[in-house]
Coordinates of C-alpha atoms and ligand atoms in Angstrom, one line a residue:
M1 CA -116.5 84.9 -104.6
S2 CA -118.4 85.6 -101.3
D3 CA -117.0 84.7 -98.2
Y4 CA -119.6 82.1 -98.1
R5 CA -117.3 78.7 -97.7
V6 CA -117.8 75.2 -97.3
V7 CA -115.8 72.1 -95.8
V8 CA -115.4 69.2 -97.8
I9 CA -115.2 66.1 -95.5
G10 CA -112.6 63.2 -97.0
A11 CA -111.1 62.9 -100.8
G12 CA -112.3 59.8 -101.8
M13 CA -114.6 60.0 -105.2
A14 CA -117.4 61.9 -103.4
G15 CA -115.2 64.2 -102.2
L16 CA -112.9 65.3 -105.1
L17 CA -116.8 65.2 -107.4
A18 CA -118.2 67.8 -104.5
G19 CA -114.8 70.0 -104.6
I20 CA -114.9 69.8 -108.8
K21 CA -117.7 71.3 -108.2
L22 CA -117.4 73.6 -105.6
K23 CA -114.4 75.3 -107.5
A24 CA -116.4 75.4 -110.7
Q25 CA -119.2 77.6 -108.8
G26 CA -116.8 79.8 -107.5
V27 CA -117.3 79.1 -104.3
D28 CA -115.0 79.4 -101.7
F29 CA -113.8 75.1 -99.7
T30 CA -111.2 73.1 -98.4
L31 CA -111.7 69.8 -98.9
Y32 CA -110.1 68.1 -95.2
E33 CA -108.5 64.4 -95.5
K34 CA -106.9 62.0 -92.8
A35 CA -104.1 60.8 -95.1
D36 CA -101.1 61.6 -97.3
R37 CA -103.2 60.9 -100.4
L38 CA -106.8 61.2 -101.8
G39 CA -109.4 58.6 -103.4
G40 CA -110.4 56.7 -100.6
T41 CA -111.4 53.1 -100.6
W42 CA -109.3 53.2 -103.6
R43 CA -106.0 54.4 -102.2
E44 CA -107.1 52.3 -98.9
N45 CA -107.0 48.9 -100.6
T46 CA -104.1 47.8 -102.8
Y47 CA -104.5 43.5 -102.4
P48 CA -103.4 41.7 -105.8
G49 CA -106.5 41.5 -108.3
L50 CA -108.5 45.1 -107.0
T51 CA -111.0 45.2 -109.6
C52 CA -113.4 47.1 -109.4
D53 CA -116.6 44.9 -110.6
V54 CA -118.6 48.4 -112.8
P55 CA -117.5 48.8 -116.4
S56 CA -114.2 50.7 -116.2
H57 CA -116.5 53.5 -119.0
H58 CA -119.1 53.8 -116.2
Y59 CA -116.6 53.8 -113.3
T60 CA -116.0 57.8 -113.8
Y61 CA -117.4 61.3 -113.7
S62 CA -119.6 62.1 -116.6
F63 CA -117.7 64.8 -117.8
E64 CA -114.4 63.1 -116.9
R65 CA -114.5 60.1 -119.8
N66 CA -111.2 57.9 -119.2
P67 CA -110.2 57.2 -123.0
D68 CA -107.3 55.2 -121.2
W69 CA -108.8 52.1 -119.3
T70 CA -107.0 48.8 -120.5
R71 CA -109.6 46.9 -119.5
H72 CA -113.1 46.0 -119.1
L73 CA -113.8 46.5 -115.3
P74 CA -111.0 48.8 -113.9
P75 CA -107.8 47.2 -112.1
G76 CA -107.4 49.1 -109.0
P77 CA -104.0 50.9 -109.6
E78 CA -106.0 53.3 -112.8
I79 CA -108.5 54.1 -111.1
Q80 CA -106.0 56.1 -108.3
A81 CA -104.6 57.5 -110.9
Y82 CA -107.5 58.4 -112.7
F83 CA -108.7 60.5 -109.1
E84 CA -105.2 61.9 -109.2
R85 CA -105.2 63.4 -112.5
T86 CA -108.6 64.4 -112.5
C87 CA -108.1 66.4 -108.9
D88 CA -105.0 67.8 -110.7
R89 CA -106.6 68.4 -114.3
Y90 CA -109.6 70.6 -112.3
G91 CA -107.4 72.5 -110.1
V92 CA -109.3 71.1 -107.0
R93 CA -105.4 69.7 -105.0
D94 CA -104.4 72.9 -103.8
H95 CA -107.8 73.1 -101.5
I96 CA -107.0 69.8 -100.0
R97 CA -105.3 69.6 -96.7
F98 CA -104.0 66.4 -96.5
N99 CA -102.9 64.1 -92.9
T100 CA -105.8 66.6 -91.3
Q101 CA -108.5 64.8 -89.6
I102 CA -111.8 66.4 -88.6
E103 CA -111.9 64.9 -84.8
R104 CA -115.4 67.2 -84.0
A105 CA -117.8 69.0 -85.7
A106 CA -119.7 71.4 -83.7
W107 CA -123.1 73.8 -84.7
E108 CA -122.2 77.3 -83.0
D109 CA -123.2 80.7 -83.7
G110 CA -125.4 79.7 -86.8
G111 CA -121.9 77.9 -88.7
W112 CA -120.4 75.0 -87.9
T113 CA -116.8 75.2 -86.1
L114 CA -114.5 72.2 -86.8
T115 CA -111.9 70.9 -84.3
L116 CA -108.5 69.3 -86.7
A117 CA -106.5 66.9 -84.6
N118 CA -104.1 68.6 -84.8
G119 CA -105.6 71.1 -82.4
A120 CA -106.3 74.3 -84.7
S121 CA -109.8 75.2 -85.7
D122 CA -111.8 75.7 -89.3
R123 CA -115.7 77.4 -89.7
A124 CA -117.8 76.8 -92.3
D125 CA -121.1 78.1 -93.5
V126 CA -121.9 74.5 -94.3
V127 CA -119.9 70.6 -93.9
I128 CA -120.4 67.6 -96.5
A129 CA -119.5 64.9 -95.1
A130 CA -117.8 62.3 -97.9
T131 CA -116.3 59.8 -96.2
G132 CA -117.0 56.8 -97.3
V133 CA -118.9 53.5 -96.7
L134 CA -116.5 50.8 -96.3
H135 CA -113.3 52.3 -94.5
H136 CA -113.2 50.4 -90.8
P137 CA -112.0 46.6 -91.9
S138 CA -113.6 44.6 -89.4
M139 CA -111.1 41.8 -87.7
P140 CA -113.0 38.8 -87.4
A141 CA -113.2 37.1 -83.6
I142 CA -111.1 34.2 -84.4
P143 CA -109.2 32.7 -81.3
G144 CA -105.5 33.0 -81.5
L145 CA -105.4 35.7 -83.6
E146 CA -102.7 37.0 -82.5
T147 CA -100.4 34.2 -81.9
F148 CA -99.2 33.1 -85.8
E149 CA -96.0 33.5 -86.1
G150 CA -96.2 34.4 -89.8
A151 CA -97.6 37.9 -91.4
L152 CA -101.4 38.1 -91.3
F153 CA -103.6 41.6 -92.0
H154 CA -106.7 42.7 -93.2
T155 CA -106.5 43.0 -96.8
A156 CA -107.5 46.8 -96.7
R157 CA -103.9 47.3 -94.9
W158 CA -101.8 45.2 -97.1
D159 CA -98.6 44.2 -96.5
H160 CA -97.0 44.5 -99.7
G161 CA -93.5 43.6 -97.9
V162 CA -94.8 39.5 -98.0
G163 CA -93.5 37.6 -100.3
L164 CA -97.1 35.8 -101.4
D165 CA -95.1 32.7 -103.1
G166 CA -95.2 30.9 -100.3
R167 CA -98.4 29.1 -98.1
V168 CA -101.0 31.8 -98.3
G169 CA -104.6 31.8 -96.8
V170 CA -107.4 34.1 -97.3
V171 CA -109.9 34.1 -95.3
G172 CA -113.4 35.5 -96.5
M173 CA -115.6 34.8 -100.1
G174 CA -116.5 38.6 -100.8
S175 CA -115.9 40.3 -103.2
T176 CA -111.9 41.2 -102.1
G177 CA -111.0 37.7 -101.2
V178 CA -112.9 36.0 -104.8
Q179 CA -110.2 38.6 -106.3
I180 CA -107.6 37.6 -104.2
I181 CA -108.0 34.2 -105.2
S182 CA -107.7 34.3 -108.4
A183 CA -105.0 37.0 -108.5
L184 CA -102.7 34.3 -107.0
A185 CA -103.8 31.0 -107.8
G186 CA -100.9 29.9 -109.0
V187 CA -98.5 32.9 -107.9
S188 CA -98.5 30.8 -103.7
G189 CA -97.2 27.8 -104.3
R190 CA -99.8 26.8 -101.4
L191 CA -103.3 29.2 -101.1
S192 CA -105.7 27.9 -99.1
H193 CA -109.5 29.6 -99.7
F194 CA -111.6 29.3 -96.1
V195 CA -115.3 30.0 -96.8
R196 CA -117.8 29.9 -94.3
N197 CA -120.7 30.9 -96.5
P198 CA -120.8 30.2 -100.2
Q199 CA -121.3 32.9 -102.6
W200 CA -123.0 33.0 -105.5
I201 CA -120.7 34.7 -108.8
M202 CA -121.9 35.9 -111.7
P203 CA -119.7 35.5 -114.4
V204 CA -118.3 38.2 -116.7
K205 CA -115.8 39.3 -118.7
N206 CA -113.0 41.6 -118.1
G207 CA -110.8 42.2 -121.3
Y208 CA -108.4 44.2 -122.6
F209 CA -109.0 47.1 -124.7
S210 CA -106.4 47.3 -127.4
E211 CA -104.2 50.1 -128.4
Q212 CA -106.1 51.0 -131.7
E213 CA -110.0 51.3 -129.0
R214 CA -107.7 53.6 -127.4
A215 CA -106.6 55.9 -129.3
A216 CA -109.9 55.8 -131.2
F217 CA -112.0 56.7 -127.5
R218 CA -109.1 59.2 -127.5
A219 CA -109.6 61.0 -130.7
D220 CA -112.7 60.9 -130.7
P221 CA -115.4 61.6 -127.8
A222 CA -118.5 60.7 -129.7
L223 CA -117.3 57.4 -130.4
L224 CA -116.8 57.2 -126.2
E225 CA -120.1 57.9 -125.4
R226 CA -121.5 55.8 -128.2
F227 CA -119.4 53.1 -126.7
M228 CA -120.7 53.3 -123.6
D229 CA -124.2 53.6 -124.5
V230 CA -125.6 55.0 -120.8
E231 CA -128.9 55.1 -121.6
T232 CA -128.1 50.8 -122.0
Y233 CA -125.5 51.1 -119.0
N234 CA -129.1 52.9 -116.6
Q235 CA -131.6 50.2 -118.4
N236 CA -129.3 47.6 -116.2
V237 CA -128.9 49.2 -113.1
E238 CA -133.1 49.5 -113.1
N239 CA -133.5 46.1 -114.2
Y240 CA -131.0 45.2 -111.4
T241 CA -132.3 47.4 -108.8
L242 CA -135.9 45.7 -109.7
G243 CA -134.0 42.5 -109.0
I244 CA -133.7 43.2 -105.5
T245 CA -136.8 45.0 -104.7
Q246 CA -138.9 42.5 -107.3
P247 CA -137.8 38.8 -106.6
D248 CA -139.8 37.5 -109.9
S249 CA -139.1 40.2 -112.4
P250 CA -137.2 39.2 -115.0
G251 CA -133.7 40.8 -113.2
A252 CA -133.8 38.8 -111.1
Q253 CA -134.3 35.2 -113.2
Y254 CA -131.9 36.6 -115.1
F255 CA -128.9 37.2 -112.3
R256 CA -131.1 34.1 -110.5
Q257 CA -130.2 32.1 -113.0
A258 CA -126.7 33.6 -114.8
C259 CA -125.4 32.4 -111.3
F260 CA -127.1 29.1 -111.4
D261 CA -125.1 28.2 -115.1
N262 CA -122.2 29.0 -113.9
L263 CA -122.1 27.3 -110.3
A264 CA -123.2 24.4 -112.8
S265 CA -120.4 24.9 -115.2
I266 CA -118.1 22.8 -112.2
A267 CA -117.5 20.1 -113.1
D268 CA -116.4 18.5 -110.2
P269 CA -119.2 17.1 -108.2
A270 CA -117.9 17.3 -104.9
L271 CA -116.1 21.0 -105.2
K272 CA -119.8 22.4 -106.9
E273 CA -121.7 20.9 -103.7
A274 CA -119.1 22.3 -101.6
L275 CA -119.5 25.7 -103.0
R276 CA -123.3 25.7 -103.8
P277 CA -124.6 28.9 -101.5
D278 CA -127.7 28.0 -99.3
H279 CA -129.3 31.2 -99.9
E280 CA -130.9 33.0 -103.1
P281 CA -128.6 35.1 -105.5
M282 CA -128.3 38.7 -104.6
C283 CA -129.0 38.0 -101.4
K284 CA -125.5 39.3 -100.5
R285 CA -123.9 42.0 -102.7
L286 CA -123.4 40.0 -106.2
I287 CA -119.9 39.4 -107.1
F288 CA -118.7 39.6 -110.6
S289 CA -115.6 37.4 -111.0
P290 CA -114.3 36.0 -114.7
D291 CA -112.7 33.1 -113.0
Y292 CA -113.2 32.7 -109.6
Y293 CA -114.1 28.7 -110.1
E294 CA -111.3 28.5 -112.5
K295 CA -108.6 29.4 -110.2
I296 CA -110.1 27.9 -106.8
Q297 CA -109.0 24.7 -109.0
H298 CA -105.7 25.2 -109.7
P299 CA -103.3 22.8 -108.8
Q300 CA -101.8 25.1 -105.8
A301 CA -105.2 26.4 -104.5
R302 CA -107.2 24.7 -101.8
L303 CA -111.4 25.6 -100.5
V304 CA -111.5 25.0 -97.4
R305 CA -114.9 24.4 -96.2
A306 CA -114.2 23.6 -92.2
A307 CA -115.2 26.1 -89.8
I308 CA -112.3 28.0 -88.4
E309 CA -111.5 26.9 -84.8
R310 CA -108.4 29.3 -84.1
I311 CA -105.6 29.8 -85.2
E312 CA -101.7 29.2 -83.6
P313 CA -98.8 30.3 -84.1
A314 CA -98.0 28.0 -87.5
G315 CA -101.7 28.3 -89.4
I316 CA -105.0 28.1 -88.9
R317 CA -106.3 24.7 -87.3
T318 CA -109.7 23.7 -88.8
A319 CA -113.0 21.8 -86.6
D320 CA -112.0 19.1 -87.6
G321 CA -108.7 18.6 -86.0
E322 CA -106.4 19.8 -89.2
L323 CA -104.1 22.6 -89.2
H324 CA -103.8 24.5 -92.2
E325 CA -99.9 25.4 -92.0
L326 CA -99.5 29.1 -93.7
D327 CA -96.8 31.7 -94.4
V328 CA -99.3 34.7 -95.0
I329 CA -103.5 34.8 -93.7
A330 CA -104.7 38.2 -95.5
L331 CA -108.3 38.6 -94.4
A332 CA -110.9 39.2 -96.6
T333 CA -112.9 39.5 -93.8
G334 CA -115.1 43.3 -94.4
F335 CA -115.7 46.0 -93.5
R336 CA -118.1 47.8 -90.9
A337 CA -120.7 49.9 -92.6
D338 CA -122.5 51.1 -90.3
Q339 CA -119.9 54.3 -89.8
F340 CA -120.0 56.3 -92.0
M341 CA -118.4 60.0 -90.4
R342 CA -117.3 57.8 -86.6
P343 CA -115.8 58.1 -85.1
M344 CA -115.7 62.1 -85.6
E345 CA -117.8 64.5 -82.9
I346 CA -120.6 65.7 -84.9
I347 CA -122.7 68.1 -82.7
G348 CA -126.1 69.3 -84.6
A349 CA -128.2 72.3 -83.3
G350 CA -129.8 72.5 -80.2
G351 CA -126.9 70.1 -78.5
M352 CA -128.5 67.5 -80.1
D353 CA -125.9 65.0 -81.3
L354 CA -124.9 62.7 -84.0
E355 CA -124.7 59.7 -81.9
T356 CA -128.1 60.2 -80.3
L357 CA -130.1 60.8 -83.5
W358 CA -127.7 57.3 -84.6
A359 CA -127.7 55.7 -81.5
R360 CA -130.5 52.5 -83.1
R361 CA -128.8 52.7 -86.4
P362 CA -127.0 55.5 -88.8
V363 CA -130.8 57.3 -90.5
A364 CA -131.0 60.2 -93.0
Y365 CA -133.6 61.8 -95.1
L366 CA -132.7 60.7 -98.6
A367 CA -129.5 59.8 -97.6
V368 CA -128.8 62.9 -97.8
S369 CA -129.5 64.9 -94.7
M370 CA -130.2 65.0 -90.6
P371 CA -132.9 67.2 -88.6
G372 CA -131.2 68.8 -85.8
F373 CA -127.9 69.5 -88.1
P374 CA -128.6 72.7 -90.8
N375 CA -126.4 72.7 -93.2
F376 CA -124.8 69.3 -92.8
F377 CA -124.8 67.0 -95.9
M378 CA -123.7 63.4 -96.9
L379 CA -122.7 62.2 -99.9
N380 CA -123.0 58.2 -99.9
G381 CA -124.8 58.8 -96.7
P382 CA -126.7 56.0 -94.5
N383 CA -129.3 53.9 -96.3
G384 CA -129.0 55.2 -100.0
P385 CA -127.8 52.9 -103.1
V386 CA -125.0 50.9 -102.8
G387 CA -124.9 48.0 -105.3
N388 CA -123.4 46.3 -108.1
Y389 CA -123.3 49.7 -110.0
S390 CA -121.2 53.1 -109.8
L391 CA -121.0 54.8 -107.0
I392 CA -119.6 57.9 -108.8
D393 CA -123.3 58.0 -110.9
I394 CA -125.2 57.8 -107.4
A395 CA -122.9 60.4 -106.0
E396 CA -123.7 62.7 -108.9
H397 CA -127.2 62.3 -108.9
Q398 CA -126.9 63.3 -104.6
W399 CA -124.8 65.9 -105.5
G400 CA -127.0 67.4 -108.0
Y401 CA -129.6 67.5 -105.1
I402 CA -127.4 68.8 -102.4
A403 CA -126.3 71.8 -104.6
Q404 CA -129.6 72.9 -104.5
L405 CA -129.8 72.5 -100.9
V406 CA -126.4 75.1 -100.7
A407 CA -127.6 77.6 -103.6
R408 CA -130.8 78.2 -101.5
A409 CA -129.1 78.6 -98.0
Q410 CA -126.7 81.0 -99.3
E411 CA -129.4 83.0 -101.3
T412 CA -131.7 83.2 -98.2
G413 CA -129.2 83.1 -95.3
S414 CA -130.9 80.6 -93.8
A415 CA -129.7 77.0 -93.0
L416 CA -131.4 74.0 -94.0
C417 CA -131.7 70.1 -92.8
A418 CA -134.6 67.6 -93.4
T419 CA -137.4 68.1 -90.4
R420 CA -137.7 65.2 -87.9
E421 CA -141.6 64.6 -89.3
A422 CA -140.2 64.2 -92.7
M423 CA -136.9 61.5 -91.9
E424 CA -139.0 60.0 -90.3
A425 CA -141.9 59.3 -92.8
F426 CA -139.2 58.8 -94.9
D427 CA -137.3 55.9 -92.0
A428 CA -140.1 54.3 -91.9
E429 CA -141.4 53.7 -95.9
R430 CA -138.0 52.6 -95.9
V431 CA -138.0 50.1 -93.4
E432 CA -141.2 48.5 -95.0
A433 CA -140.1 48.2 -98.3
A434 CA -136.2 47.1 -97.1
K435 CA -138.7 43.6 -95.7
H436 CA -139.9 43.4 -98.9
T437 CA -136.2 43.2 -100.2
I438 CA -134.1 39.8 -101.7
W439 CA -131.9 41.5 -99.1
Y440 CA -133.7 40.8 -96.6
T441 CA -135.6 37.9 -97.7
G442 CA -133.3 35.7 -99.4
G443 CA -132.4 34.0 -96.6
C444 CA -128.5 35.3 -95.7
Q445 CA -125.8 37.7 -93.5
S446 CA -124.4 40.1 -95.1
W447 CA -123.1 43.5 -94.1
Y448 CA -126.1 45.4 -95.3
L449 CA -128.1 44.6 -92.6
D450 CA -128.2 46.5 -89.3
A451 CA -128.2 45.3 -86.3
E452 CA -131.8 44.2 -86.3
G453 CA -131.3 42.6 -89.1
I454 CA -133.2 45.5 -91.2
P455 CA -131.0 46.3 -95.2
A456 CA -129.6 49.4 -94.9
S457 CA -129.5 50.2 -98.7
W458 CA -132.1 51.9 -100.8
P459 CA -134.8 49.1 -100.9
W460 CA -136.1 51.4 -104.0
N461 CA -135.1 51.0 -107.5
Y462 CA -132.6 53.2 -109.6
S463 CA -135.2 55.5 -111.1
R464 CA -137.0 56.7 -108.4
F465 CA -133.8 57.5 -106.8
V466 CA -133.2 59.4 -109.4
A467 CA -136.4 61.1 -109.7
E468 CA -136.5 61.6 -105.7
M469 CA -132.8 63.7 -106.7
K470 CA -133.6 66.1 -108.9
T471 CA -135.4 69.1 -106.9
P472 CA -135.6 68.6 -103.0
K473 CA -139.3 68.2 -102.0
W474 CA -139.2 71.6 -100.0
E475 CA -141.9 71.1 -97.7
H476 CA -139.9 68.5 -96.3
F477 CA -136.7 71.0 -95.2
G478 CA -136.8 73.4 -91.9
V479 CA -134.5 76.4 -91.0
Ligands
NAP1 P1 -117.8 40.9 -97.4 O1 -118.2 40.9 -98.4 O2 -118.9 41.7 -95.8 O3 -117.6 39.2 -97.4 C1 -116.8 39.0 -96.0 C2 -116.2 37.9 -96.1 O4 -115.6 37.2 -94.8 C3 -117.6 36.7 -96.1 O5 -117.4 34.8 -97.3 C4 -117.9 36.4 -94.6 O6 -118.3 35.2 -94.5 C5 -116.3 36.3 -94.0 N1 -116.3 35.7 -92.7 C6 -116.0 37.3 -91.5 N2 -115.8 37.0 -90.5 C7 -115.4 36.0 -90.7 C8 -114.9 34.7 -89.4 N3 -115.1 34.9 -88.2 N4 -114.4 33.6 -90.5 C9 -114.7 33.2 -91.1 N5 -115.3 33.5 -92.7 C10 -115.2 34.9 -91.9 O7 -116.4 41.9 -97.5 P2 -115.0 42.2 -98.6 O8 -115.2 40.8 -99.6 O9 -114.6 42.9 -98.8 O10 -116.7 43.5 -99.8 C11 -117.1 44.4 -99.4 C12 -117.5 44.7 -100.1 O11 -116.4 46.2 -100.3 C13 -118.4 44.1 -101.4 O12 -119.7 44.5 -100.6 C14 -117.9 45.5 -102.3 O13 -119.4 46.3 -101.4 C15 -116.7 45.9 -102.3 N6 -115.9 45.2 -102.7 C16 -116.3 45.6 -104.1 C17 -115.4 45.4 -105.1 C18 -115.9 45.9 -106.4 O14 -115.4 44.6 -107.7 N7 -116.4 46.7 -106.5 C19 -114.2 44.6 -104.8 C20 -114.1 44.2 -103.7 C21 -114.8 45.1 -102.3 P3 -119.9 34.8 -93.9 O15 -120.6 35.0 -95.4 O16 -120.0 34.0 -93.4 O17 -120.4 35.7 -93.1

């Protein structure tokens, strides 16, 4: 083992991946995690019904399959357990420093100085930021929020001490709100879903793997690989991304029609119209749900389309004058998607700081590297792919790319980052392409859009991303 040292920030899915790979390469590394457990989004979100909408067997590291998933779509607690188990199996836990927040990272004397919240410091040749995308809850600016006398919390801060059998209100119809309604319909005495803008729902089945199936997968990894059929899955991801970037493609037509047919399955004409979105399918991140339309029709559930006017001590007052009396309000109002490593202070070479580089919007060359920030690389960084497919797969491709940068930096004793020209050219092309995606043309507001209304996600198809991540174009990097 050389004295070359890497620091990874964040022990979620991507940071754990980096840890596993660095360990395998015999690189000295420390993984800093601000919380007391690993898992990132799967640690922070514990709401009822928490599920990933990527097929279970595809939501795993390629080198660590999991024959034991119980459902076709993985339940949140099983995902958390999978990451915990995988961390131990690959011996990464000893490298993690839990309850340790990095407050500042500064490039000084040819390396990174990291300042910890407890006042201690560390040094590293390379920093990998794996700090996640959706982890800063977005609290809605609803008047009277603080006056509510029942229990009120954001869905990523679920209070499990609060009973749910009374009158529960859920605000928001993203993936989170939909999953919670599905889980609580019939559980809560009265369940009200406050929906400002309905979203399209892609129907999906979420069956169970039998004990026999799981035993067969355990006994024969080749059977599991055949079952997964990675090639076909990747083709589906390709078709999905083509659907976003080419709204007339067969992929787009398929998803559009499936959403239209799903909505048409609602028999009650008034409810059907109340749930009809005013934008194109896929303009917002598609919601995959096996049963929302059925569950919202449960006798104890109710859709509320009237605008929320304010929150009062007893409940939610809507613009039509009605007071919806509630015991619990769950805010499924999403996340601030432009934060990434913030609020960490990051100072690059020559005093360049992240807030200056990101003053207009978060930018990075290929979502991985930033000019002026040598040997600082990101997993799931700004403007990378984010969609209804496995972010684990995306992170693995990014890792394959970053590993080449780290190896080159180590071999040559240099510090690498994208040149300003390369990043600006990339970003200009990305912004132009983004204006042709359904996220931009589909007529909706969503967390994909940055402050200027430009979609902040990979605006090309999956295969282009895979190709870009194969080998760095070294001429785009400086030292
Ligand atoms: P989201 O998609 O951003 O949805 C937020 C919802 O809250 C929207 O319906 C929004 O309405 C509503 N809202 C926000 N402020 C409001 C206000 N002041 N009054 C009324 N309604 C308000 O958030 P999310 O559902 O938490 O999902 C975020 C992302 O997390 C997803 O897109 C996905 O990437 C990820 N996620 C994934 C899964 C999965 O299965 N893989 C599950 C959950 C979450 P408007 O549309 O009117 O703005």
